[in-house]
Amino acid sequence: MQKKQHKSNLNFPKNFLWGVATSAHQIEGNSDNNDWSLKALKKHSQNIKWAKNAQEKIPDAKQACQSWEKYKEDVELAKNLNCNLYRFSVEWSKIEPECGKFDQKAIEHYRDQIKQAKKANMQIMLTLHHFTNPIWFSQKKGWEKRSSLKYYLRFVKKIINEYENQVDYWITLNEPFGWTSCAYFMGIWPPFKKNYLLGYHVFNNLALAHKRAYKLIHKYYRNKGLQKPKVGFVNDLQSYSNYRKHSLLEQLKVYFIYNFSNHSFIKKSGKKYHDFFGVNYYYEMRVNKKTGMKMEQTFNAKDENRQLTDMEWLIYPRGIFDVLYDLNDYGKPFIIAENGIATKKDELRIRFIEEHLEEIYYAIKAGIDVRGYCYWSLLDNYEWAEGYRPKFGLVKVDLKTGKRTPKDSYKFYAKIIQDNGLYWNY
Ligand code: BGC
């Protein structure tokens, strides 16, 4: 049969936000004062049962992508992608290196970053907490204590005071569930504790921290007579499914894990304390008979012998539609705050972006209010415990010189943004 050539445009709504996302510790360098710094990792070693020394498992970020110096270049790269949204985080340990002492230089640094991005016609989505904690905060037992809230809120207050209406979208916390799981349920991230009860307590503190930060930011804007702010958090949404549709046991496992991971933070922090939902979506987790309720046992994608990402994650574009559809019952707008793939094969990244955007397009068609999309990540960056091996970036970075080289996927994404949608050439 002769193949008919046609172009059908999957047009995204007018004013759709197209962006890229980054986080401070993963790209900046000079982060030697938080719980992921070399200094802290050495100290952590005693907590880790599975490694004599934390550095054996957790590579040091070193100078990362040198974005502390090269932030203007990064803004330029986002601008040349045609982005109208830029998501990045402020590094708490740089802004407040000692408890209660703020570093004006660091504050000015981020002020300029915001200014540059605004000048390039991008809206700002600012993450206040992206996995790292200042060492002084960890020494006070961090989020394990209720007192963590007063330190976090003091920091939030300082930031809104400084940048107030320059920020378009405030993100209180990045992936509270994912972070708690790695840090306290699985114990593979600082502070490397494997304690479910303590983790649950930490999770509750994070939910309360979100709610209070939400109220604080809204109150600040109200008192100053500013237009209402947009405050949310970023939820790590996973699609879960069971292999055996006939098995009640597997279905129950999916039910519990799914609700705990995707819904519990919203419920705990209170549905009304969210102006929008930030969504990170990467993969699907499969549950089978052998899968216990322990987090790490849900990762069994390797058994399927499919094409996985370099993180060994199962690629499942349809899952982004499913989680959006499910969470739509809360009636909030969504912004995809992260979606991306670790791969050395850039053509796979292109396919990944295309297929996930297609699902988002159909979610919008189904009446779901998705307002924006950020690809994770602009640069090949420091991928936490995995170091520099996984390549998520649209731009390659030479870690020695800091030289940035856009990949084909960068050009591909730039074209999508320019067209405000996808053109199919078949
Ligand atoms: C995090 C990022 C991380 C990405 C890829 C998200 O969970 O917010 O910091 O690099 O996933 O693993």
XYZ file of C-alpha atoms and ligand atoms in Angstrom:
438
model
C 0.000 0.000 0.000
C 1.283 3.388 -0.874
C 1.999 5.510 2.165
C 0.045 8.722 2.107
C 2.049 11.753 3.113
C 0.139 14.178 5.215
C 0.777 16.683 7.895
C -1.562 16.910 10.776
C -0.620 19.458 13.320
C -1.053 18.641 16.981
C -1.580 22.218 17.930
C -1.066 23.233 21.525
C -3.160 25.967 23.115
C -2.198 29.555 22.541
C -0.010 30.832 25.399
C 1.116 27.322 26.246
C 4.277 27.504 28.335
C 7.307 25.778 26.880
C 10.327 25.440 29.080
C 13.326 23.632 30.410
C 14.054 22.716 34.008
C 17.261 22.614 36.039
C 18.222 22.531 39.694
C 21.016 24.428 41.432
C 23.128 21.622 42.879
C 22.978 19.643 39.657
C 24.473 22.374 37.480
C 26.052 25.194 39.462
C 29.150 23.890 41.204
C 30.572 25.708 44.246
C 27.975 23.958 46.410
C 30.186 22.956 49.264
C 27.869 23.749 52.104
C 24.930 21.391 51.686
C 24.261 17.760 52.618
C 25.363 16.539 49.158
C 28.722 18.286 49.306
C 31.899 16.278 49.566
C 32.435 17.523 53.099
C 28.993 16.289 54.131
C 29.232 12.998 52.246
C 32.389 12.123 54.125
C 30.587 12.753 57.375
C 27.585 10.726 56.268
C 29.733 7.645 55.689
C 29.086 6.261 59.129
C 25.333 6.098 58.454
C 25.705 3.999 55.373
C 25.645 0.310 55.823
C 25.952 -0.539 52.141
C 29.149 1.432 51.574
C 32.156 1.919 53.783
C 32.411 5.385 52.483
C 29.654 7.494 50.992
C 31.941 8.626 48.181
C 32.214 5.051 47.004
C 28.574 5.217 46.038
C 27.820 8.897 45.811
C 30.073 10.804 43.461
C 30.901 14.379 44.307
C 29.237 16.990 42.051
C 32.520 18.935 41.902
C 32.096 21.985 39.670
C 29.032 20.450 38.004
C 28.272 22.323 34.759
C 29.866 25.496 36.121
C 26.538 27.261 35.845
C 27.328 29.476 38.834
C 29.661 31.270 36.422
C 27.892 30.396 33.185
C 24.274 31.124 34.116
C 23.946 33.789 31.446
C 24.967 31.260 28.822
C 22.298 28.876 30.124
C 19.640 31.566 29.915
C 20.784 32.252 26.364
C 20.469 28.553 25.522
C 16.925 28.481 26.886
C 16.108 31.642 24.973
C 17.424 30.188 21.715
C 15.201 27.187 22.299
C 12.317 29.684 22.070
C 11.300 28.914 25.651
C 8.835 31.166 27.422
C 9.293 29.417 30.780
C 12.462 28.724 32.737
C 12.438 26.514 35.807
C 15.398 26.622 38.168
C 16.077 26.457 41.881
C 17.820 28.611 44.429
C 20.435 26.844 46.536
C 19.441 27.379 50.162
C 22.954 26.681 51.478
C 24.379 29.459 49.308
C 21.773 31.999 50.328
C 21.866 31.077 54.021
C 25.307 29.535 54.593
C 24.947 29.792 58.355
C 21.749 29.564 60.353
C 20.115 32.991 60.185
C 22.932 34.628 58.163
C 22.091 35.503 54.598
C 24.636 36.039 51.869
C 23.755 39.152 49.898
C 26.058 38.191 47.023
C 24.201 34.939 46.449
C 20.892 36.791 46.610
C 22.122 39.247 43.971
C 23.363 36.363 41.853
C 19.893 34.840 41.586
C 18.320 38.274 41.188
C 20.411 38.712 38.071
C 19.545 35.218 36.844
C 15.855 36.078 37.156
C 16.436 39.414 35.441
C 18.273 37.811 32.530
C 15.536 35.244 32.019
C 12.836 37.914 32.170
C 14.747 39.983 29.650
C 14.695 36.941 27.382
C 10.877 36.896 27.674
C 10.692 33.852 29.895
C 8.391 33.389 32.842
C 10.082 32.184 35.990
C 9.251 29.027 37.853
C 11.378 29.123 40.984
C 11.952 26.032 43.103
C 12.673 26.873 46.721
C 13.856 23.414 47.713
C 15.273 20.856 45.311
C 16.637 17.944 47.409
C 19.591 19.726 49.080
C 19.700 21.045 52.642
C 22.301 23.336 54.215
C 24.719 21.471 56.465
C 23.700 23.543 59.498
C 20.081 22.488 58.880
C 21.011 18.793 58.642
C 23.029 19.074 61.811
C 19.830 20.104 63.546
C 18.350 16.849 62.166
C 16.705 18.636 59.255
C 13.182 17.614 58.327
C 13.052 14.995 61.076
C 12.205 17.765 63.523
C 9.122 19.967 63.555
C 11.490 22.877 64.151
C 12.642 22.443 60.516
C 9.534 24.371 59.519
C 10.580 27.570 61.210
C 13.974 27.540 59.421
C 12.486 26.705 56.060
C 9.785 29.354 56.394
C 12.316 31.990 57.418
C 14.219 31.179 54.227
C 11.037 31.309 52.121
C 10.147 34.668 53.636
C 13.557 36.048 52.772
C 13.262 34.865 49.172
C 9.778 36.277 48.562
C 10.877 39.509 50.123
C 13.769 39.722 47.668
C 12.182 38.528 44.441
C 8.443 38.845 45.074
C 6.519 39.487 41.874
C 9.505 38.719 39.638
C 8.592 35.069 40.097
C 5.619 33.739 38.141
C 5.361 30.264 39.644
C 6.552 29.373 43.127
C 7.497 25.783 43.811
C 7.717 25.151 47.538
C 9.257 21.663 47.333
C 10.473 19.374 44.617
C 9.247 15.772 44.828
C 8.673 15.405 48.568
C 7.680 11.776 48.099
C 10.622 10.866 45.887
C 13.065 12.617 48.179
C 11.682 11.000 51.333
C 11.759 7.601 49.639
C 15.409 7.888 48.661
C 16.574 9.564 51.869
C 14.521 7.647 54.453
C 12.705 4.650 52.989
C 15.526 3.269 50.855
C 18.370 5.147 52.566
C 20.324 5.772 49.374
C 20.516 9.584 49.636
C 21.608 11.840 52.490
C 21.027 11.341 55.379
C 21.039 7.637 54.344
C 18.557 6.423 56.911
C 16.399 3.409 56.320
C 13.599 4.004 58.737
C 9.990 3.941 57.547
C 8.560 5.522 60.654
C 11.014 8.383 60.643
C 10.469 8.795 56.912
C 6.750 9.044 57.447
C 7.336 11.734 60.023
C 9.622 13.626 57.613
C 6.961 13.366 54.909
C 4.366 14.858 57.263
C 6.693 17.731 58.096
C 7.210 18.413 54.410
C 3.455 18.485 53.824
C 3.042 20.982 56.632
C 5.972 23.009 55.298
C 4.230 23.276 51.931
C 0.952 24.364 53.460
C 2.597 27.024 55.636
C 4.773 28.305 52.793
C 1.668 28.546 50.625
C -0.098 30.638 53.239
C 2.977 32.777 53.858
C 3.457 33.636 50.189
C -0.223 34.439 49.708
C -0.295 36.608 52.808
C 2.805 38.487 51.690
C 1.280 39.280 48.292
C -2.031 40.277 49.892
C -0.393 42.650 52.345
C 1.613 44.270 49.590
C -1.409 44.631 47.339
C 0.237 42.456 44.673
C -1.684 40.272 42.272
C -2.384 36.794 43.659
C 0.694 34.551 43.404
C 0.724 31.066 41.926
C 2.073 28.592 44.451
C 2.414 24.853 44.072
C 4.759 21.942 44.629
C 6.214 19.424 42.224
C 4.778 15.957 42.532
C 6.695 12.952 41.225
C 3.942 11.064 39.532
C 4.526 7.520 38.501
C 2.256 5.373 36.509
C 1.870 2.003 38.243
C 0.338 -1.106 36.862
C 0.129 -4.774 37.641
C 1.058 -7.513 35.216
C -1.798 -9.798 36.090
C -5.084 -8.002 35.635
C -6.911 -10.951 37.183
C -4.937 -10.847 40.409
C -6.625 -9.013 43.238
C -3.390 -9.098 45.227
C -1.476 -7.296 42.496
C -4.306 -4.819 42.053
C -4.301 -4.055 45.757
C -0.565 -3.486 45.702
C -0.946 -1.024 42.850
C -3.785 0.682 44.698
C -1.757 1.249 47.871
C 1.528 2.227 46.266
C -0.181 4.489 43.727
C -2.198 6.343 46.323
C 0.674 6.753 48.713
C 3.077 7.988 46.083
C 0.804 10.128 43.898
C -1.950 11.381 46.178
C -0.899 11.418 49.804
C 1.096 14.649 49.733
C -1.814 16.575 48.234
C -4.177 15.163 50.818
C -1.824 15.785 53.727
C -1.004 19.346 52.733
C -4.642 20.122 51.948
C -6.065 20.307 48.475
C -6.953 23.984 48.760
C -3.322 24.979 49.340
C -2.322 24.445 45.725
C -2.866 26.932 42.919
C -1.548 24.438 40.403
C 0.187 21.085 40.357
C 3.733 20.752 39.108
C 4.115 17.304 37.588
C 7.270 15.279 37.091
C 6.684 12.206 35.021
C 9.384 9.803 33.870
C 8.296 6.183 33.764
C 5.979 3.389 34.711
C 6.528 0.967 37.547
C 5.212 -2.553 37.258
C 4.049 -4.537 40.189
C 3.974 -8.307 40.224
C 3.308 -11.127 42.661
C 6.830 -11.044 44.002
C 6.834 -7.301 44.470
C 6.571 -6.493 48.120
C 5.393 -3.185 49.479
C 8.988 -1.991 49.736
C 9.785 0.833 47.359
C 12.853 -0.670 45.753
C 10.992 -3.847 44.862
C 8.706 -2.058 42.456
C 11.611 -1.435 40.100
C 11.645 -4.595 38.074
C 11.626 -3.134 34.606
C 14.780 -5.036 33.662
C 12.865 -8.323 33.728
C 10.963 -7.222 30.637
C 13.986 -6.992 28.372
C 12.640 -3.901 26.694
C 14.383 -0.781 25.621
C 14.952 1.034 28.914
C 16.450 4.424 29.595
C 20.003 4.621 30.920
C 18.417 4.856 34.378
C 16.793 1.479 33.640
C 13.383 3.088 33.650
C 10.509 1.754 31.599
C 9.439 4.177 28.872
C 5.682 4.538 28.962
C 4.304 7.716 27.331
C 0.680 6.769 27.903
C 1.355 6.967 31.635
C 1.552 10.754 31.556
C -1.974 10.879 30.168
C -3.167 8.458 32.833
C -1.699 10.304 35.823
C -2.980 13.649 34.559
C -6.414 12.172 34.034
C -6.403 10.703 37.507
C -5.263 13.857 39.289
C -7.633 16.011 37.283
C -10.324 15.181 39.820
C -8.778 17.835 42.107
C -9.706 20.444 39.520
C -6.313 22.195 39.421
C -4.274 23.346 36.438
C -1.102 21.402 35.672
C 2.359 22.332 34.537
C 4.669 19.515 33.565
C 7.688 20.597 35.594
C 9.922 17.731 34.418
C 9.804 15.070 31.767
C 12.891 13.659 30.154
C 15.096 10.716 29.403
C 18.623 9.675 30.268
C 20.113 8.280 27.105
C 23.238 8.491 25.015
C 21.087 7.917 21.946
C 19.783 11.328 21.060
C 17.309 9.920 18.504
C 15.660 8.100 21.392
C 15.346 11.393 23.265
C 13.646 12.903 20.217
C 11.180 10.030 20.116
C 10.623 10.280 23.860
C 9.768 13.989 23.680
C 7.505 13.470 20.687
C 5.591 10.587 22.240
C 5.123 12.258 25.614
C 3.989 15.518 24.056
C 1.496 13.601 21.982
C -0.033 12.183 25.162
C -0.120 15.638 26.735
C -1.855 16.916 23.633
C -4.547 14.257 24.044
C -4.842 15.066 27.747
C -5.591 18.680 26.808
C -8.083 17.431 24.221
C -9.738 15.409 26.957
C -10.362 18.646 28.828
C -7.423 18.563 31.230
C -5.982 21.983 31.944
C -2.287 21.501 31.177
C -0.647 24.910 30.914
C 2.979 24.108 30.270
C 5.782 21.635 29.750
C 9.415 21.674 30.862
C 11.906 19.232 29.447
C 14.362 17.820 32.001
C 16.960 18.951 31.511
C 18.597 21.755 29.613
C 22.081 20.340 30.267
C 23.765 16.994 30.819
C 24.103 17.433 34.558
C 24.868 15.823 37.904
C 22.335 13.054 38.390
C 22.576 12.662 42.182
C 23.781 9.219 43.284
C 24.375 8.299 39.631
C 26.882 11.093 39.108
C 27.508 12.200 35.528
C 26.792 8.890 33.784
C 23.128 9.485 32.816
C 22.695 12.078 30.095
C 19.359 13.859 30.365
C 20.393 17.036 28.561
C 19.412 18.732 25.337
C 22.876 20.204 25.547
C 26.131 18.340 26.027
C 28.539 19.772 28.587
C 32.280 19.307 28.667
C 32.843 18.949 32.394
C 36.422 20.189 32.174
C 35.915 23.338 30.160
C 32.183 23.857 30.719
C 31.699 24.131 26.941
C 28.079 23.636 25.928
C 27.126 21.906 22.682
C 23.451 21.635 21.686
C 22.364 18.182 20.479
C 19.923 17.351 17.679
C 17.166 17.018 20.268
C 17.765 20.674 21.175
C 16.999 21.687 17.594
C 14.041 19.342 17.513
C 12.545 20.807 20.693
C 13.218 24.370 19.488
C 11.167 23.632 16.356
C 8.281 22.201 18.371
C 8.193 25.346 20.490
C 8.359 27.540 17.412
C 5.441 25.655 15.857
C 3.591 25.516 19.186
C 2.963 21.864 18.512
C 3.894 18.739 16.631
C 3.830 18.071 12.937
C 3.670 14.460 11.857
C 5.316 13.706 8.589
C 3.573 10.441 7.834
C 14.463 15.259 39.993
C 15.722 15.679 39.285
C 16.383 14.469 38.664
C 15.429 13.866 37.661
C 15.968 12.657 36.922
C 13.652 14.226 39.274
O 13.262 13.268 40.171
O 13.693 16.368 40.337
O 16.549 16.341 40.185
O 17.596 14.774 38.068
O 14.268 13.448 38.323
O 16.223 11.616 37.787
